Coordinates of C-alpha atoms in Angstrom, one line a residue:
X1 CA 110.2 -49.9 -73.7
X2 CA 108.8 -53.7 -72.7
X3 CA 106.1 -53.9 -71.2
X4 CA 107.1 -55.5 -68.4
X5 CA 108.7 -52.1 -67.4
X6 CA 106.8 -50.1 -64.5
X7 CA 105.8 -46.0 -65.1
X8 CA 108.4 -45.5 -62.2
X9 CA 111.0 -47.1 -63.9
X10 CA 110.4 -45.6 -67.1
X11 CA 110.7 -42.5 -65.3
X12 CA 113.8 -43.0 -63.2
X13 CA 115.6 -44.3 -67.3
X14 CA 114.2 -40.4 -68.5
X15 CA 116.0 -38.8 -66.0
X16 CA 119.2 -39.7 -68.2
X17 CA 121.5 -36.2 -68.5
X18 CA 124.8 -36.7 -68.7
X19 CA 128.1 -35.0 -68.2
X20 CA 128.0 -33.8 -71.8
X21 CA 124.5 -31.9 -71.2
X22 CA 125.6 -30.8 -67.9
X23 CA 128.6 -29.2 -69.1
X24 CA 126.3 -27.4 -72.8
X25 CA 123.9 -25.9 -69.8
X26 CA 126.6 -24.8 -67.7
X27 CA 128.8 -23.6 -70.9
X28 CA 125.4 -21.1 -71.6
X29 CA 125.7 -19.7 -68.3
X30 CA 129.2 -19.0 -68.5
X31 CA 129.2 -17.3 -71.7
X32 CA 126.6 -14.7 -69.7
X33 CA 128.5 -14.5 -67.0
X34 CA 131.2 -13.4 -69.3
X35 CA 129.6 -11.1 -71.3
X36 CA 128.3 -9.7 -68.1
X37 CA 132.0 -9.5 -67.0
X38 CA 133.1 -7.1 -70.6
X39 CA 130.4 -4.6 -70.7
X40 CA 130.7 -4.3 -67.1
X41 CA 134.3 -3.3 -66.4
X42 CA 136.0 -3.7 -70.0
X43 CA 133.8 -1.5 -71.8
X44 CA 134.0 2.2 -72.2
X45 CA 131.6 4.3 -70.9
X46 CA 130.0 1.0 -68.8
X47 CA 129.4 3.4 -65.0
X48 CA 127.4 5.9 -67.1
X49 CA 123.7 5.6 -66.1
X50 CA 122.4 6.3 -69.6
X51 CA 125.1 3.5 -70.8
X52 CA 123.6 0.8 -68.1
X53 CA 120.3 2.0 -68.3
X54 CA 119.6 2.8 -72.6
X55 CA 123.1 1.5 -74.1
X56 CA 123.3 5.1 -74.7
X57 CA 121.0 4.9 -77.4
X58 CA 123.0 3.7 -79.8
X59 CA 122.3 0.2 -80.1
X60 CA 122.3 -2.0 -83.7
X61 CA 118.9 -3.1 -84.8
X62 CA 119.2 -6.8 -85.4
X63 CA 120.4 -7.2 -81.8
X64 CA 117.4 -5.1 -80.2
X65 CA 115.1 -7.9 -82.3
X66 CA 116.1 -10.2 -81.1
X67 CA 116.6 -8.9 -77.5
X68 CA 112.8 -8.2 -78.0
X69 CA 111.7 -11.5 -79.2
X70 CA 114.5 -12.9 -75.9
X71 CA 112.4 -11.1 -73.5
X72 CA 108.6 -11.6 -74.4
X73 CA 109.5 -15.8 -75.1
X74 CA 109.7 -16.7 -72.0
X75 CA 110.0 -20.5 -70.3
X76 CA 106.3 -19.7 -70.2
X77 CA 106.3 -19.5 -73.4
X78 CA 108.3 -22.9 -74.6
X79 CA 106.4 -25.0 -72.2
X80 CA 103.5 -23.8 -72.1
X81 CA 101.8 -23.4 -75.3
X82 CA 103.0 -27.2 -76.7
X83 CA 101.1 -28.0 -73.6
X84 CA 98.1 -25.6 -74.2
X85 CA 97.9 -27.2 -77.4
X86 CA 98.3 -31.0 -76.1
X87 CA 95.5 -30.2 -73.7
X88 CA 93.0 -27.6 -75.3
X89 CA 94.1 -27.3 -78.6
X90 CA 95.1 -24.6 -81.3
X91 CA 92.3 -22.4 -80.6
X92 CA 94.8 -20.3 -78.5
X93 CA 96.6 -19.6 -81.8
X94 CA 94.3 -17.5 -83.6
X95 CA 95.0 -14.6 -81.1
X96 CA 98.5 -14.5 -83.0
X97 CA 96.2 -12.3 -85.8
X98 CA 95.1 -9.8 -82.4
X99 CA 99.4 -9.6 -81.7
X100 CA 100.3 -8.4 -85.2
X101 CA 97.2 -6.0 -85.0
X102 CA 98.4 -4.6 -81.8
X103 CA 101.9 -4.3 -82.6
X104 CA 101.7 -2.6 -86.2
X105 CA 99.0 0.1 -84.6
X106 CA 101.5 0.5 -81.5
X107 CA 104.5 1.1 -84.5
X108 CA 102.5 4.0 -86.1
X109 CA 99.7 5.7 -83.4
X110 CA 102.4 5.3 -80.6
X111 CA 105.5 4.7 -80.6
X112 CA 106.5 8.0 -82.4
X113 CA 104.9 10.2 -79.6
X114 CA 107.8 7.8 -76.9
X115 CA 110.8 7.8 -79.5
X116 CA 110.4 11.8 -80.1
X117 CA 110.3 13.2 -76.2
X118 CA 113.7 10.7 -75.7
X119 CA 112.5 9.7 -72.1
X120 CA 114.6 7.4 -70.3
X121 CA 110.8 5.9 -68.8
X122 CA 107.8 5.8 -69.9
X123 CA 106.6 6.6 -67.3
X124 CA 108.2 10.3 -67.0
X125 CA 105.5 10.8 -70.1
X126 CA 102.7 10.0 -67.5
X127 CA 103.7 13.1 -65.6
X128 CA 104.7 15.0 -69.6
X129 CA 101.3 14.6 -70.2
X130 CA 99.3 14.4 -67.2
X131 CA 100.7 14.8 -63.4
X132 CA 103.4 13.3 -61.2
X133 CA 100.4 11.3 -59.3
X134 CA 99.8 9.4 -63.0
X135 CA 103.5 8.8 -63.2
X136 CA 103.6 7.0 -60.0
X137 CA 100.7 4.6 -60.3
X138 CA 102.4 3.2 -64.0
X139 CA 105.0 3.1 -62.0
X140 CA 103.7 0.9 -59.3
X141 CA 101.7 -0.9 -61.6
X142 CA 104.8 -2.2 -63.5
X143 CA 106.3 -3.3 -61.0
X144 CA 103.0 -5.5 -59.6
X145 CA 102.8 -6.7 -62.8
X146 CA 107.3 -7.8 -62.7
X147 CA 106.0 -8.9 -59.3
X148 CA 103.8 -11.5 -59.8
X149 CA 105.0 -12.0 -63.5
X150 CA 108.7 -12.9 -63.2
X151 CA 108.6 -15.5 -60.5
X152 CA 106.6 -18.0 -63.3
X153 CA 109.1 -17.1 -65.7
X154 CA 111.8 -18.1 -63.3
X155 CA 109.4 -21.6 -62.0
X156 CA 109.0 -23.1 -65.3
X157 CA 112.2 -24.0 -66.2
X158 CA 112.6 -25.3 -63.6
X159 CA 111.0 -27.8 -63.7
X160 CA 112.0 -28.7 -67.2
X161 CA 115.5 -29.2 -65.7
X162 CA 113.8 -31.4 -63.1
X163 CA 112.1 -33.5 -65.5
X164 CA 115.7 -34.0 -67.0
X165 CA 117.8 -34.3 -63.7
X166 CA 115.8 -34.7 -60.9
X167 CA 117.6 -32.5 -59.1
X168 CA 114.9 -30.4 -57.0
X169 CA 114.0 -26.9 -58.0
X170 CA 114.6 -25.1 -55.0
X171 CA 118.3 -25.8 -55.6
X172 CA 118.0 -24.8 -59.3
X173 CA 116.1 -21.7 -59.4
X174 CA 119.0 -19.6 -56.5
X175 CA 121.5 -20.8 -58.5
X176 CA 121.1 -20.3 -61.9
X177 CA 118.9 -17.0 -61.0
X178 CA 122.1 -15.8 -59.4
X179 CA 123.9 -16.5 -62.8
X180 CA 121.3 -14.3 -64.3
X181 CA 121.4 -11.2 -61.7
X182 CA 124.8 -11.6 -61.9
X183 CA 125.3 -9.8 -65.4
X184 CA 122.4 -8.1 -65.3
X185 CA 123.8 -5.8 -61.9
X186 CA 127.6 -6.0 -63.7
X187 CA 126.8 -4.6 -67.4
X188 CA 123.5 -3.2 -68.0
X189 CA 121.4 -2.8 -71.1
X190 CA 124.3 -3.8 -73.2
X191 CA 125.0 -7.2 -71.5
X192 CA 121.3 -7.8 -71.2
X193 CA 121.1 -7.4 -75.2
X194 CA 124.0 -9.5 -76.3
X195 CA 123.4 -12.7 -73.6
X196 CA 120.0 -12.0 -75.0
X197 CA 121.3 -12.8 -78.6
X198 CA 122.8 -15.7 -77.7
X199 CA 119.7 -17.5 -75.7
X200 CA 117.6 -16.4 -78.8
X201 CA 120.0 -18.5 -80.6
X202 CA 119.6 -21.7 -77.6
X203 CA 115.7 -21.1 -77.9
X204 CA 115.1 -21.1 -81.4
X205 CA 117.8 -24.1 -82.2
X206 CA 116.7 -26.3 -79.0
X207 CA 113.2 -26.0 -79.6
X208 CA 113.6 -26.1 -83.9
X209 CA 116.1 -29.5 -83.2
X210 CA 112.6 -30.8 -80.6
X211 CA 110.1 -30.3 -83.6
X212 CA 112.9 -31.9 -86.6
X213 CA 113.7 -35.2 -84.5
X214 CA 110.1 -35.8 -83.2
X215 CA 109.0 -35.6 -86.1
X216 CA 110.7 -38.3 -87.7
X217 CA 110.3 -40.9 -84.6
X218 CA 106.7 -40.1 -85.0
X219 CA 106.7 -41.0 -88.8
X220 CA 106.3 -37.4 -90.3
X221 CA 104.7 -34.2 -90.5
X222 CA 101.9 -35.9 -92.3
X223 CA 100.8 -38.6 -89.3
X224 CA 101.2 -35.5 -87.3
X225 CA 98.9 -33.7 -88.6
X226 CA 96.4 -36.6 -89.4
X227 CA 96.8 -37.3 -86.1
X228 CA 95.9 -33.7 -84.4
X229 CA 93.2 -33.4 -87.2
X230 CA 91.6 -37.4 -85.6
X231 CA 92.1 -35.6 -82.0
X232 CA 90.1 -31.7 -82.7
X233 CA 93.6 -30.4 -81.7
X234 CA 93.1 -28.7 -85.7
X235 CA 90.3 -27.0 -85.7
X236 CA 89.1 -24.0 -87.4
X237 CA 88.5 -21.1 -85.8
X238 CA 85.2 -20.2 -83.1
X239 CA 83.8 -17.5 -83.8
X240 CA 81.1 -18.9 -81.2
X241 CA 80.2 -14.8 -79.1
X242 CA 80.1 -17.3 -75.8
X243 CA 82.7 -14.9 -73.5
X244 CA 82.1 -17.8 -70.8
X245 CA 84.2 -20.3 -73.3
X246 CA 87.7 -20.7 -72.4
X247 CA 89.3 -19.8 -76.9
X248 CA 87.3 -18.4 -79.1
X249 CA 89.5 -16.7 -81.9
X250 CA 88.0 -13.5 -81.6
X251 CA 88.5 -13.4 -77.7
X252 CA 91.9 -15.0 -78.5
X253 CA 92.4 -12.3 -81.7
X254 CA 90.3 -9.2 -78.9
X255 CA 92.2 -10.5 -76.2
X256 CA 96.3 -10.6 -77.1
X257 CA 95.4 -7.4 -79.2
X258 CA 95.2 -5.9 -75.9
X259 CA 97.7 -7.5 -74.0
X260 CA 100.2 -7.2 -77.1
X261 CA 99.7 -3.8 -76.8
X262 CA 100.3 -3.3 -73.2
X263 CA 103.0 -5.9 -72.7
X264 CA 104.9 -5.4 -75.8
X265 CA 104.4 -2.1 -76.4
X266 CA 103.5 -0.2 -73.3
X267 CA 106.0 -1.8 -70.6
X268 CA 109.0 -1.1 -69.7
X269 CA 111.2 -3.8 -70.6
X270 CA 110.1 -3.4 -74.0
X271 CA 109.6 0.0 -74.9
X272 CA 113.4 0.8 -73.1
X273 CA 114.7 -1.6 -76.0
X274 CA 112.6 0.6 -78.7
X275 CA 113.9 4.1 -77.5
X276 CA 117.7 2.3 -77.1
X277 CA 118.0 2.5 -80.6
X278 CA 118.5 5.7 -82.5
X279 CA 116.1 6.8 -84.9
X280 CA 112.0 5.6 -85.5
X281 CA 112.9 4.4 -88.4
X282 CA 115.3 1.3 -87.0
X283 CA 113.0 1.4 -84.1
X284 CA 110.2 0.7 -86.1
X285 CA 112.0 -1.9 -87.7
X286 CA 113.0 -3.3 -84.8
X287 CA 108.8 -4.0 -84.0
X288 CA 108.2 -6.2 -86.9
X289 CA 112.0 -8.2 -86.7
X290 CA 110.2 -9.2 -83.5
X291 CA 106.6 -9.9 -84.1
X292 CA 107.7 -12.1 -87.2
X293 CA 110.5 -13.8 -84.2
X294 CA 107.5 -14.4 -82.1
X295 CA 105.6 -16.0 -85.0
X296 CA 108.2 -18.3 -86.0
X297 CA 108.8 -19.6 -82.3
X298 CA 104.8 -19.4 -81.5
X299 CA 104.0 -21.6 -84.7
X300 CA 107.2 -23.9 -84.0
X301 CA 106.1 -24.1 -80.2
X302 CA 102.3 -25.0 -81.1
X303 CA 103.9 -27.4 -83.1
X304 CA 105.3 -29.5 -80.2
X305 CA 102.0 -29.9 -79.2
X306 CA 100.6 -31.8 -81.8
X307 CA 104.0 -33.5 -81.6
X308 CA 103.3 -34.5 -78.0
X309 CA 100.3 -35.4 -79.1
X310 CA 100.8 -37.2 -81.9
X311 CA 103.6 -39.1 -80.1
X312 CA 101.9 -40.3 -76.9
X313 CA 98.2 -40.3 -78.8
X314 CA 97.6 -43.6 -77.3
X315 CA 99.0 -43.5 -74.0
X316 CA 99.0 -40.4 -71.9
X317 CA 101.9 -39.6 -69.8
X318 CA 99.9 -37.1 -67.3
X319 CA 97.6 -39.9 -66.6
X320 CA 99.6 -42.2 -65.9
X321 CA 100.7 -43.4 -62.4
X322 CA 102.6 -45.4 -60.8
X323 CA 102.2 -49.7 -60.9
X324 CA 100.4 -50.0 -57.1
X325 CA 101.2 -46.2 -56.3
X326 CA 99.0 -47.5 -52.9
X327 CA 99.0 -50.6 -51.1
X328 CA 95.4 -52.9 -50.8
X329 CA 95.4 -54.0 -47.1
X330 CA 92.0 -55.7 -48.2
X331 CA 94.3 -58.5 -50.8
X332 CA 96.4 -60.3 -48.4
X333 CA 99.1 -60.8 -50.7
X334 CA 99.2 -58.2 -52.8
X335 CA 102.9 -56.7 -52.7
X336 CA 104.2 -53.6 -50.9
X337 CA 104.7 -50.5 -52.7
X338 CA 107.7 -49.9 -55.3
X339 CA 109.6 -47.4 -52.7
X340 CA 107.5 -44.7 -50.6
X341 CA 105.0 -42.6 -51.5
X342 CA 106.5 -39.6 -51.3
X343 CA 109.1 -41.2 -54.5
X344 CA 106.2 -42.2 -56.8
X345 CA 105.4 -39.8 -59.7
X346 CA 103.6 -39.4 -62.3
X347 CA 105.5 -39.7 -65.3
X348 CA 104.9 -36.1 -66.5
X349 CA 104.4 -34.6 -62.8
X350 CA 102.5 -31.5 -64.2
X351 CA 101.1 -31.3 -67.9
X352 CA 104.1 -28.6 -68.4
X353 CA 106.6 -31.4 -67.7
X354 CA 105.6 -33.3 -71.1
X355 CA 107.5 -31.1 -73.4
X356 CA 110.6 -32.4 -71.4
X357 CA 109.3 -35.8 -71.3
X358 CA 109.4 -35.4 -75.1
X359 CA 112.8 -34.4 -75.8
X360 CA 113.6 -37.2 -73.1
X361 CA 112.6 -39.4 -75.2
X362 CA 113.8 -38.3 -78.8
X363 CA 117.2 -36.7 -77.8
X364 CA 117.9 -38.2 -74.8
X365 CA 120.2 -41.0 -76.7
X366 CA 122.1 -38.0 -77.8
X367 CA 125.2 -36.8 -75.1
X368 CA 124.9 -32.9 -74.8
X369 CA 121.2 -32.6 -76.8
X370 CA 118.9 -32.8 -74.3
X371 CA 121.7 -30.4 -72.2
X372 CA 120.7 -27.9 -75.0
X373 CA 117.2 -28.1 -74.3
X374 CA 117.3 -27.6 -71.2
X375 CA 119.8 -25.0 -72.3
X376 CA 117.4 -23.2 -74.3
X377 CA 114.2 -23.2 -72.4
X378 CA 116.5 -21.2 -69.2
X379 CA 117.3 -18.9 -72.0
X380 CA 114.3 -17.9 -73.0
X381 CA 113.8 -17.4 -68.8
X382 CA 117.1 -15.6 -67.8
X383 CA 116.1 -12.8 -70.9
X384 CA 112.9 -12.2 -70.2
X385 CA 114.6 -12.1 -66.2
X386 CA 117.3 -10.3 -67.1
X387 CA 115.1 -7.8 -69.0
X388 CA 112.7 -7.2 -65.5
X389 CA 115.8 -6.4 -63.6
X390 CA 116.7 -4.0 -66.2
X391 CA 114.0 -2.8 -66.5
X392 CA 113.1 -1.9 -62.4
X393 CA 116.3 -0.5 -62.5
X394 CA 115.4 2.1 -64.7
X395 CA 112.1 2.6 -63.1
X396 CA 113.3 2.4 -59.8
X397 CA 115.4 5.5 -60.3
X398 CA 114.2 7.4 -62.3
X399 CA 110.9 7.2 -61.1
X400 CA 111.2 6.8 -57.6
X401 CA 113.9 7.1 -56.2
X402 CA 115.5 10.7 -58.4
X403 CA 112.1 12.3 -58.0
X404 CA 112.4 12.0 -54.3
X405 CA 115.8 12.6 -53.6
X406 CA 116.3 16.2 -51.9
X407 CA 119.7 16.2 -53.7
X408 CA 120.6 16.2 -56.9
X409 CA 122.1 12.2 -57.3
X410 CA 125.2 11.6 -57.5
X411 CA 126.8 9.0 -60.6
X412 CA 128.4 7.6 -57.9
X413 CA 125.4 7.3 -56.1
X414 CA 122.8 6.4 -59.1
X415 CA 125.7 3.7 -59.5
X416 CA 125.2 1.5 -56.4
X417 CA 121.5 2.6 -56.5
X418 CA 120.9 0.9 -60.0
X419 CA 122.8 -2.7 -59.1
X420 CA 121.6 -2.9 -55.8
X421 CA 117.6 -2.8 -57.6
X422 CA 118.4 -5.6 -59.3
X423 CA 119.6 -7.8 -56.5
X424 CA 116.5 -7.3 -54.3
X425 CA 114.3 -7.8 -56.5
X426 CA 116.3 -11.1 -58.4
X427 CA 116.1 -12.4 -54.9
X428 CA 112.9 -11.2 -54.4
X429 CA 111.0 -13.4 -57.6
X430 CA 113.1 -15.9 -56.3
X431 CA 111.6 -16.4 -53.2
X432 CA 108.2 -15.8 -54.7
X433 CA 108.9 -19.3 -56.6
X434 CA 107.7 -21.0 -53.8
X435 CA 104.2 -19.9 -53.9
X436 CA 104.1 -20.2 -58.0
X437 CA 104.2 -23.5 -57.7
X438 CA 101.1 -24.6 -55.2
X439 CA 99.1 -21.7 -57.9
X440 CA 98.3 -24.7 -61.2
X441 CA 98.3 -24.2 -64.5
X442 CA 101.5 -21.4 -66.0
X443 CA 100.4 -20.4 -68.9
X444 CA 96.4 -19.4 -67.4
X445 CA 97.6 -17.8 -64.6
X446 CA 100.7 -16.2 -66.5
X447 CA 98.3 -14.6 -68.8
X448 CA 95.7 -13.8 -66.0
X449 CA 97.7 -12.2 -63.3
X450 CA 99.2 -10.3 -65.5
X451 CA 96.1 -9.2 -66.3
X452 CA 95.2 -7.8 -63.6
X453 CA 97.7 -4.5 -64.2
X454 CA 97.6 -4.6 -68.0
X455 CA 94.1 -3.9 -68.0
X456 CA 94.7 -0.2 -66.2
X457 CA 97.8 0.1 -67.6
X458 CA 96.6 0.1 -71.0
X459 CA 93.8 2.6 -69.9
X460 CA 96.4 5.5 -69.4
X461 CA 98.6 5.3 -71.6
X462 CA 95.4 4.9 -74.2
X463 CA 93.8 7.4 -72.3
X464 CA 97.2 9.9 -72.5
X465 CA 97.3 9.8 -76.0
X466 CA 94.1 9.7 -77.8
X467 CA 92.1 11.6 -75.3
X468 CA 92.3 15.0 -74.7
X469 CA 89.6 15.7 -72.5
X470 CA 90.5 13.0 -69.8
X471 CA 92.9 14.4 -66.9
X472 CA 95.2 14.0 -64.3
X473 CA 91.9 12.9 -61.6
X474 CA 89.5 11.1 -63.9
X475 CA 93.1 9.3 -65.3
X476 CA 94.2 8.5 -62.0
X477 CA 90.3 6.9 -60.9
X478 CA 90.1 4.7 -63.5
X479 CA 93.5 3.1 -62.9
X480 CA 91.9 2.5 -59.2
X481 CA 89.1 1.2 -60.5
X482 CA 89.8 -1.1 -63.1
X483 CA 92.8 -2.1 -61.1
X484 CA 90.1 -3.3 -58.9
X485 CA 87.8 -5.1 -60.3
X486 CA 90.4 -6.8 -62.2
X487 CA 91.9 -8.1 -58.5
X488 CA 88.8 -9.0 -57.5
X489 CA 88.0 -10.3 -60.3
X490 CA 91.5 -12.5 -60.9
X491 CA 91.8 -13.3 -58.2
X492 CA 88.4 -14.9 -57.7
X493 CA 88.5 -17.0 -60.5
X494 CA 91.6 -18.3 -59.2
X495 CA 90.4 -19.0 -56.2
X496 CA 87.6 -21.0 -57.8
X497 CA 90.3 -22.8 -60.6
X498 CA 92.3 -24.1 -57.2
X499 CA 89.0 -24.8 -55.3
X500 CA 87.3 -27.6 -58.3
X501 CA 84.4 -24.9 -58.0
X502 CA 85.8 -24.1 -62.0
X503 CA 87.4 -26.1 -64.7
X504 CA 87.2 -26.3 -68.2
X505 CA 86.8 -29.3 -70.6
X506 CA 89.8 -31.0 -72.0
X507 CA 90.4 -32.3 -75.4
X508 CA 90.6 -36.3 -74.5
X509 CA 93.7 -38.4 -73.8
X510 CA 93.9 -42.0 -74.2
X511 CA 95.9 -44.3 -71.6
X512 CA 94.3 -47.7 -74.0
X513 CA 97.8 -48.5 -75.5
X514 CA 100.6 -48.5 -73.0
X515 CA 103.7 -50.5 -73.6
X516 CA 104.5 -49.5 -69.2
X517 CA 102.7 -51.1 -66.4
X518 CA 100.2 -48.0 -64.1
X519 CA 98.2 -47.6 -61.9
X520 CA 94.8 -48.1 -64.0
X521 CA 92.1 -47.0 -61.1
X522 CA 93.1 -43.6 -62.6
X523 CA 91.2 -41.4 -65.3
X524 CA 91.6 -43.2 -69.2
X525 CA 90.7 -40.4 -70.6
X526 CA 91.1 -36.7 -69.2
X527 CA 88.2 -34.3 -68.5
X528 CA 87.3 -31.8 -66.8
X529 CA 86.3 -32.8 -62.8
X530 CA 82.1 -32.7 -62.6
X531 CA 81.0 -30.1 -61.2
X532 CA 77.5 -30.5 -60.3
X533 CA 78.3 -31.2 -56.3
X534 CA 79.8 -28.1 -56.2
X535 CA 78.5 -24.5 -56.3
X536 CA 79.1 -23.0 -59.4
X537 CA 81.3 -19.4 -59.2
X538 CA 79.9 -15.9 -59.6
X539 CA 79.2 -15.3 -63.9
X540 CA 82.2 -12.9 -63.6
X541 CA 84.8 -15.8 -62.7
X542 CA 84.0 -17.7 -66.0
X543 CA 84.7 -15.4 -68.1
X544 CA 86.8 -16.0 -70.3
X545 CA 91.0 -15.5 -69.6
X546 CA 91.2 -13.5 -72.3
X547 CA 89.2 -11.1 -72.1
X548 CA 90.6 -9.7 -68.8
X549 CA 92.3 -7.1 -70.5
X550 CA 89.6 -6.2 -72.5
X551 CA 87.5 -5.7 -69.5
X552 CA 90.2 -4.1 -67.4
X553 CA 90.8 -1.3 -70.2
X554 CA 87.0 -1.2 -70.5
X555 CA 86.1 -0.5 -67.0
X556 CA 89.2 2.0 -66.5
X557 CA 88.4 4.4 -69.7
X558 CA 84.8 4.7 -68.6
X559 CA 85.6 5.7 -64.9
X560 CA 88.9 7.7 -66.3
X561 CA 85.6 9.8 -68.4
X562 CA 83.1 9.9 -66.7
X563 CA 85.4 11.4 -63.6
X564 CA 87.2 13.6 -66.1
X565 CA 83.9 15.2 -67.3
X566 CA 82.5 16.0 -63.8
X567 CA 85.5 17.5 -62.9
X568 CA 87.3 19.5 -65.6
X569 CA 88.9 22.3 -64.7
X570 CA 86.8 26.6 -66.7
X571 CA 87.4 26.7 -69.4
X572 CA 90.3 29.5 -69.2
X573 CA 92.2 27.5 -66.1
X574 CA 93.5 25.2 -68.9
X575 CA 96.3 24.0 -69.3
X576 CA 97.5 24.0 -72.6
X577 CA 98.2 21.3 -75.1
X578 CA 101.4 19.8 -76.4
X579 CA 100.7 17.7 -79.3
X580 CA 103.8 15.8 -79.0
X581 CA 102.4 13.9 -76.7
X582 CA 99.8 12.5 -78.5
X583 CA 99.4 10.2 -81.2
X584 CA 100.4 11.5 -84.5
X585 CA 96.4 10.2 -85.3
X586 CA 95.2 12.3 -83.3
X587 CA 97.7 15.6 -83.1
X588 CA 95.2 17.6 -86.1
X589 CA 92.4 18.0 -83.0
X590 CA 94.7 19.4 -80.4
X591 CA 93.9 22.9 -80.4
X592 CA 97.2 25.0 -79.8
X593 CA 98.0 28.9 -80.4
X594 CA 101.1 28.2 -81.8
X595 CA 102.1 26.4 -84.8
X596 CA 104.9 24.0 -84.2
X597 CA 107.6 24.2 -87.5
X598 CA 110.6 22.5 -88.3
X599 CA 113.0 20.2 -85.7
X600 CA 110.6 19.5 -83.1
X601 CA 113.4 18.3 -80.4
X602 CA 113.7 18.1 -76.8
X603 CA 116.1 19.8 -74.9
X604 CA 117.1 20.2 -71.2
X605 CA 118.2 23.7 -70.9
X606 CA 120.5 24.5 -68.5
X607 CA 119.9 25.6 -64.9
X608 CA 122.7 28.8 -63.4
X609 CA 122.6 26.7 -60.5
X610 CA 123.3 23.6 -61.8
X611 CA 126.2 21.5 -62.9
X612 CA 127.4 21.5 -66.6
X613 CA 124.0 20.1 -67.8
X614 CA 123.0 17.2 -69.6
X615 CA 123.7 16.6 -73.3
X616 CA 120.6 18.4 -75.3
X617 CA 119.3 15.6 -76.8
X618 CA 118.5 14.0 -73.8
X619 CA 115.5 14.5 -71.4
X620 CA 116.9 14.9 -68.0
X621 CA 117.1 16.1 -64.9
X622 CA 118.5 19.5 -64.2
X623 CA 118.7 20.4 -60.9
X624 CA 115.3 18.7 -60.5
X625 CA 114.0 21.3 -63.3
X626 CA 113.1 20.2 -66.9
X627 CA 112.2 22.7 -69.8
X628 CA 110.0 21.3 -72.4
X629 CA 110.9 22.6 -75.4
X630 CA 110.0 23.0 -79.5
X631 CA 112.3 24.2 -81.5
X632 CA 110.7 26.7 -84.0
X633 CA 111.3 28.5 -87.6
X634 CA 110.5 31.6 -87.0
X635 CA 109.3 32.4 -90.4
X636 CA 112.6 33.7 -91.8
X637 CA 114.6 30.1 -92.2
X638 CA 115.6 31.3 -88.0
X639 CA 115.6 28.8 -85.4
X640 CA 114.3 30.1 -82.0
X641 CA 113.5 28.0 -79.4
X642 CA 110.4 28.7 -76.8
X643 CA 109.4 26.8 -73.8
X644 CA 105.8 25.4 -73.7
X645 CA 105.6 23.6 -70.5
X646 CA 107.4 23.3 -67.0
X647 CA 106.9 21.1 -64.6
X648 CA 109.0 19.7 -61.3
X649 CA 110.7 16.6 -61.2

């Protein structure tokens, strides 16, 4: 690029999405739609509820593992993590240690509970452990989390598409999401899983291609590492016990332990996939395959952040501004603006667009490769969106609609309700994109908003699985207190950030050696906004967002324990505890007057007033009443069945 070029012309030159790029992008969408058509209209059992929501519980380990990766690695990660490393450094990456610990703990201590019970939604477990009120509270928390997260997931790839094509995100978002809603609506779980497989391959291909080509162009891996070390972006773990620092190694590890435990283990979107596998061993295997895939993608994304700095280490595209952005009325001979102020934009209009800018500079001359990148980023978003919509269908039908229905739902009614839920929530998430685009840094915003419900939801399941003395009243009180406290804290912090009262120091980004003309009146070194003239925010608002799940968990558990102690029933009136509702780590502590032996199967017995019952291996509704049973040995080698709990759904 010649020195005579200005930043506006450069930005227009980089928006060179060609017809092969559009072809690659459209081909990905078309393939996803065809997969939905196949599983919705051609595959056997397409209209069965268990097939639609759980894949018949006979899914294969590798597709489920790839689906888990695709669902968890959203466009927020593909664009947000490189930006995080470019702006703040790799300290965030040390949180992967917490993620590994969380998933290992989940696989051995919590997953056996859900898999043994063969439930369809996590919140059925909450009714079995506590009561219907807690089940509904958990379902509402999940709904809040999805509604706040999915619009951000949609918005991020729209930014990438806008950067490489110039097409307004308000046109891109509805068009692409319509395809996602279509294949999720018609194809159910199997369509979502197999489109996730396609999208995972697309994600991995795009990010590896960017990393390889960018490294070659900049001068090699050693130079990337050298510039990262010199700039402070590659740094040792910070073990300082200061909760007000944005990132420290211990805060990232602890925060990611709690956040990963709830988002990867105790979320309906993820656990629904574990439960679609036929055995606990395969479900555990999928957890560790999923962990390996996440580590690989996170590491490559972080490396791309270092690559961005190595490429733009002397000319930051975020802080450079168009030449003659504003006219200079005090200078009579000053030239007019190059174009209208609305059209004069920075090279990277937002920090999260720096990676797409790098893609266009390194891959733009190869037809089809920018299209592969955009397809990969949109794949990450579509997989997360489709997973969320499929899970919302399960939650609405099983936790809201079916328990409140005055009569048993017919298969035809369930068929309609599931698809209406997918379409309705898809439309709502697209509409909320218009709100998200005004709310600031994507990665922190996503983690912060999810943390409103993450801590309280985690507390509910921790109390259920590990604390037998916590009762339903205490659990509800703790969840309400945690949710209220975190909503006040997180929204207060976001308000302070939006009004410039709270900011965090960024690593320096130079514009000292740009090869194009730009408005030099802007800052040449990115730094945090000085806050001396502003009222400082309340000390609670300054906590690292990594600690939000920890604080929510602590508040909820403390209130739950206190209220349960105050409201515990007399010993004679205390209900018998079913050991299967607790983690294997604490089952030995559960006092029971019966010894459970042999195969502990969960059965739904026939009510004589009902239609033919569901298969015995499923926990499903039998005319609004279910019986939880143990299959036990009578000591003489004969099996007998004994009812231990009965409840209304």
